Short mmCIF file of C-alpha atoms in Angstrom, two decimals:
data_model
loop_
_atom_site.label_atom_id
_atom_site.label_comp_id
_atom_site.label_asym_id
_atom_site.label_seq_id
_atom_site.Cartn_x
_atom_site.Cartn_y
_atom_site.Cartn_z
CA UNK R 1 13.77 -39.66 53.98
CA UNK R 2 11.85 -36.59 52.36
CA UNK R 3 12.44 -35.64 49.07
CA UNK R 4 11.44 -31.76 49.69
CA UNK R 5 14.51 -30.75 50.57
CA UNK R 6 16.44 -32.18 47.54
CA UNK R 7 13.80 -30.48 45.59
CA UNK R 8 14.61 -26.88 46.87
CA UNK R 9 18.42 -27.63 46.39
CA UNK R 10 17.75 -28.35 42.64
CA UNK R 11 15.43 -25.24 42.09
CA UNK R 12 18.36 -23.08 44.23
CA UNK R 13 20.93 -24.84 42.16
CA UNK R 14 19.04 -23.91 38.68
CA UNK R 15 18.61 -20.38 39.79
CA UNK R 16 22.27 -20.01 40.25
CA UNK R 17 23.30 -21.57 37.11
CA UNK R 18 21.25 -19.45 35.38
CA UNK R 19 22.94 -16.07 37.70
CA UNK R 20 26.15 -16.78 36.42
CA UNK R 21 25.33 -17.59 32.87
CA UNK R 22 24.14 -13.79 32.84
CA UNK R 23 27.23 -12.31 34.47
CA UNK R 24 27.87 -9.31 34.55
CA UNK R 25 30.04 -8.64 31.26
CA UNK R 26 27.41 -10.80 29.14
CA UNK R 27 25.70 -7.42 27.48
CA UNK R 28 27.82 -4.74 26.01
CA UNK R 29 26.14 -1.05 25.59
CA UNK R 30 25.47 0.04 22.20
CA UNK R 31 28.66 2.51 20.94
CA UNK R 32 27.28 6.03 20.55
CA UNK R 33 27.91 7.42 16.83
CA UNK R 34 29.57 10.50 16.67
CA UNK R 35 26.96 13.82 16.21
CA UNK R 36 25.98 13.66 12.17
CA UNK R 37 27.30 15.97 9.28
CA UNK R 38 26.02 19.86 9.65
CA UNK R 39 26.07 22.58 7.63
CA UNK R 40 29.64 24.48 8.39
CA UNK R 41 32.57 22.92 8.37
CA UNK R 42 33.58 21.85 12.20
CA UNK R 43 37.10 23.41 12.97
CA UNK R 44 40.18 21.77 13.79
CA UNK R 45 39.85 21.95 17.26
CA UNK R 46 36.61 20.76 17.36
CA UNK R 47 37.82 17.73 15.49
CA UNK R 48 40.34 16.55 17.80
CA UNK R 49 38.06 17.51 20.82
CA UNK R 50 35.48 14.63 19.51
CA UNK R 51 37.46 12.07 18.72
CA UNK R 52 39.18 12.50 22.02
CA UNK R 53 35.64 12.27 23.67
CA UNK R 54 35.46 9.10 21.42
CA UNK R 55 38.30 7.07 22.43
CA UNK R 56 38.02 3.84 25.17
CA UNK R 57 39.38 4.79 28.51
CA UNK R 58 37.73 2.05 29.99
CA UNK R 59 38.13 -2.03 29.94
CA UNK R 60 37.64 -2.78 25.99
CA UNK R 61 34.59 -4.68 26.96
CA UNK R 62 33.04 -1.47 28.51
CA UNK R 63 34.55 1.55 26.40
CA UNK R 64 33.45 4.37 28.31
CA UNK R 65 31.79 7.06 25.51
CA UNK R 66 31.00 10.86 25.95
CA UNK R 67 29.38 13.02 24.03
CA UNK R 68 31.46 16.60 23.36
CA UNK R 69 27.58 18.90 23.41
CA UNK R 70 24.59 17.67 23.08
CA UNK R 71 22.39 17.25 19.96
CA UNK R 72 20.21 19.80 18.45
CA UNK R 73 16.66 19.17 18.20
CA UNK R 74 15.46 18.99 14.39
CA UNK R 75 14.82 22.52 12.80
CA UNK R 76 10.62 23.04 12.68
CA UNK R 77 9.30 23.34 9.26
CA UNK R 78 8.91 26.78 7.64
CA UNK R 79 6.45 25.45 4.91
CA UNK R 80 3.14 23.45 5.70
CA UNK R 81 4.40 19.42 4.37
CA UNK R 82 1.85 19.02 1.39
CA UNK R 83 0.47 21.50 -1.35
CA UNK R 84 -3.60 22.19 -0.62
CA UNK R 85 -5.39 21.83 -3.53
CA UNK R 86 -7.69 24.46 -4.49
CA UNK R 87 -9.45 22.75 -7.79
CA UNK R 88 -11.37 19.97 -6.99
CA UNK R 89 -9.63 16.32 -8.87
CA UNK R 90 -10.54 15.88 -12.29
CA UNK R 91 -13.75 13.36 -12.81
CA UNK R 92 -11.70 10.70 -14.33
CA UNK R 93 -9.75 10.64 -10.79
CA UNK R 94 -12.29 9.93 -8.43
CA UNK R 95 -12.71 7.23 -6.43
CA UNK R 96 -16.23 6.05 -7.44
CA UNK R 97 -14.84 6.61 -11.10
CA UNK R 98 -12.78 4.58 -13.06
CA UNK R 99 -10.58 6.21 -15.82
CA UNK R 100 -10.06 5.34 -19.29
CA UNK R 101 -9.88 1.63 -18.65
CA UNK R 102 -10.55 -1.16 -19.95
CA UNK R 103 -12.72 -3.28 -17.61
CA UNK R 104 -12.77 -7.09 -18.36
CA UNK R 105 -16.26 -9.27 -17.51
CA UNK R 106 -15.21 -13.24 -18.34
CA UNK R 107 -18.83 -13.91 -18.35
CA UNK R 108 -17.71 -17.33 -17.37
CA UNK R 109 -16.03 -15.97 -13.77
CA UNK R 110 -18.51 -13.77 -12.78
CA UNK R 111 -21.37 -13.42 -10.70
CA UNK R 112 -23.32 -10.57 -12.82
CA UNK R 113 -26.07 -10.34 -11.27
CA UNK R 114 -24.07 -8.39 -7.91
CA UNK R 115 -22.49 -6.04 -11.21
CA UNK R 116 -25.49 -3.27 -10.91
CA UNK R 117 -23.63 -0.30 -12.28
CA UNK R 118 -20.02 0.97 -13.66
CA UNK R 119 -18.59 4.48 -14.28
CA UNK R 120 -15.55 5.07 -16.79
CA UNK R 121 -14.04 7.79 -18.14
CA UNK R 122 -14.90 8.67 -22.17
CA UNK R 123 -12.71 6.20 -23.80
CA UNK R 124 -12.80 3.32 -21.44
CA UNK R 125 -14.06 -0.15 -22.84
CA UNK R 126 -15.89 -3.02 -21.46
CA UNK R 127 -14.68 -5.73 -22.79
CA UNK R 128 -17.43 -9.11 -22.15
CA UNK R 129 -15.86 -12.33 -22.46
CA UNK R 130 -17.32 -15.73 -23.31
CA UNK R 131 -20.64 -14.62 -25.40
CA UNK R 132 -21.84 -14.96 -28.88
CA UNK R 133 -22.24 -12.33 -31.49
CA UNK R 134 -25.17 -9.83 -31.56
CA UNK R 135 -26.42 -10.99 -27.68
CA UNK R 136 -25.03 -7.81 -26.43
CA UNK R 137 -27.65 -5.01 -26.37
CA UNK R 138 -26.97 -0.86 -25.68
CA UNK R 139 -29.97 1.42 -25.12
CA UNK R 140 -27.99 4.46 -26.31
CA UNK R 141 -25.52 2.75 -29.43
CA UNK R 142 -24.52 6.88 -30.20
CA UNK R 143 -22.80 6.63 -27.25
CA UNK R 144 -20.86 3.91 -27.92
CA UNK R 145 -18.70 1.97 -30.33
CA UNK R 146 -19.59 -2.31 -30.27
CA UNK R 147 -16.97 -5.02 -31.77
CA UNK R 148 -17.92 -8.22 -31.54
CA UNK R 149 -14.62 -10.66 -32.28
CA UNK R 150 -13.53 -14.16 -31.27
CA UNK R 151 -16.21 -14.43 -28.37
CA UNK R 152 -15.43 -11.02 -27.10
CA UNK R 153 -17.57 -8.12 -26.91
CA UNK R 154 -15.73 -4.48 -26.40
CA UNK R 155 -18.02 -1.70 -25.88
CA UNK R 156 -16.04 1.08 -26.39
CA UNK R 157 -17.90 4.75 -24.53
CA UNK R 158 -17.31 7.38 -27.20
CA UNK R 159 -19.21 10.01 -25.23
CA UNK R 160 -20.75 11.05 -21.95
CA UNK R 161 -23.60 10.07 -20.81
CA UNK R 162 -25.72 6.91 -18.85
CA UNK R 163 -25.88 3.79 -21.09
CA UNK R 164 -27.56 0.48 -19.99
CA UNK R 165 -25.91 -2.23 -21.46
CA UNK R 166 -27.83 -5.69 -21.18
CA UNK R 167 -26.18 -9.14 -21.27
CA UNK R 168 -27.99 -12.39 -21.69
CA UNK R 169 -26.65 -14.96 -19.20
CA UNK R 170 -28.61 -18.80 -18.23
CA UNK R 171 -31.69 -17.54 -19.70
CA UNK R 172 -31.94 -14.20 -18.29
CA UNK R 173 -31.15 -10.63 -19.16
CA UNK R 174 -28.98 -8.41 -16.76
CA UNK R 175 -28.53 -4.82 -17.26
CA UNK R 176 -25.75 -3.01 -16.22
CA UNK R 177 -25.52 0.66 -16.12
CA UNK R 178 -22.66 2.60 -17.22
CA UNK R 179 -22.30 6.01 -16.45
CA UNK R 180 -19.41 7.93 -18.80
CA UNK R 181 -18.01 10.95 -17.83
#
């Protein structure tokens, strides 16, 4: 006795189980919302005209749905969508630029040797964590304002200008330059 036939009648079998399990009532159309709120007032007639074009006549499983006109396509815009700018950003608001920030360095967290160079706005402060007093050097100190407190250096930028500030770290000085706008 071969067993190929009894094979096909289970595969023909599936396939029909799986038919009927999708009959034909097993997926309901999405209901159609009624055209949104405009600017005038709709009149009376128009009213009862919709919500007659609304109601079931069909099988409740398959309400059959009409639309009384169809919709308007979306107004086009009388005004360009954003403002052009004709001044250029202020410097504090660039992208290469921080503003007046303050910019924490744990010393013990950081790589500083990939920290090359900074820019802030006048005001900002780098505040170096995790060093001893008086290891911090500035090549322009009228430029800035130094605290030392606690194991924390802020170096506060009082004015524009490029200052090189130069941290000791594992027995070698880095030097990191800070341009101030």
């Amino acid at each position: 006795m071969s067993r190929a036939p009894f094979g096909r009648f289970v595969v023909v079998l599936a396939a029909a189980v799986g038919v009927a399990a999708c009959g034909a009532d097993a997926v309901s159309p999405l209901p159609v919302q009624p055209p949104g709120p405009t600017r005038s007032t709709p009149s009376p007639s128009a009213i009862s005209t919709i919500s007659a074009s609304l109601a079931p006549t069909g099988s409740p499983s398959r309400p059959t749905l009409t639309s009384a006109r169809p919709a308007a396509p979306p107004p086009a815009p009388t005004r360009p969508r954003g403002t052009p700018r004709t001044t250029p950003p202020p410097a504090d608001a660039t992208p290469a630029c921080q503003g007046a920030v303050r910019y924490d360095l744990p010393l013990a967290d950081t790589e500083i040797e990939l920290l090359k160079s900074l820019c802030f706005a006048t005001g900002a402060v780098l505040r170096i964590q995790g060093i001893g007093p008086g290891l911090v050097t500035v090549d322009r100190p009228e430029l800035v304002s130094v605290h030392y407190e606690a194991g924390v250096v802020d170096v506060r930028f009082v004015r524009p200008g490029t200052v090189a500030v130069t941290i000791p770290k594992d027995g070698r000085e880095h030097t990191v330059t800070v341009v101030v706008r």
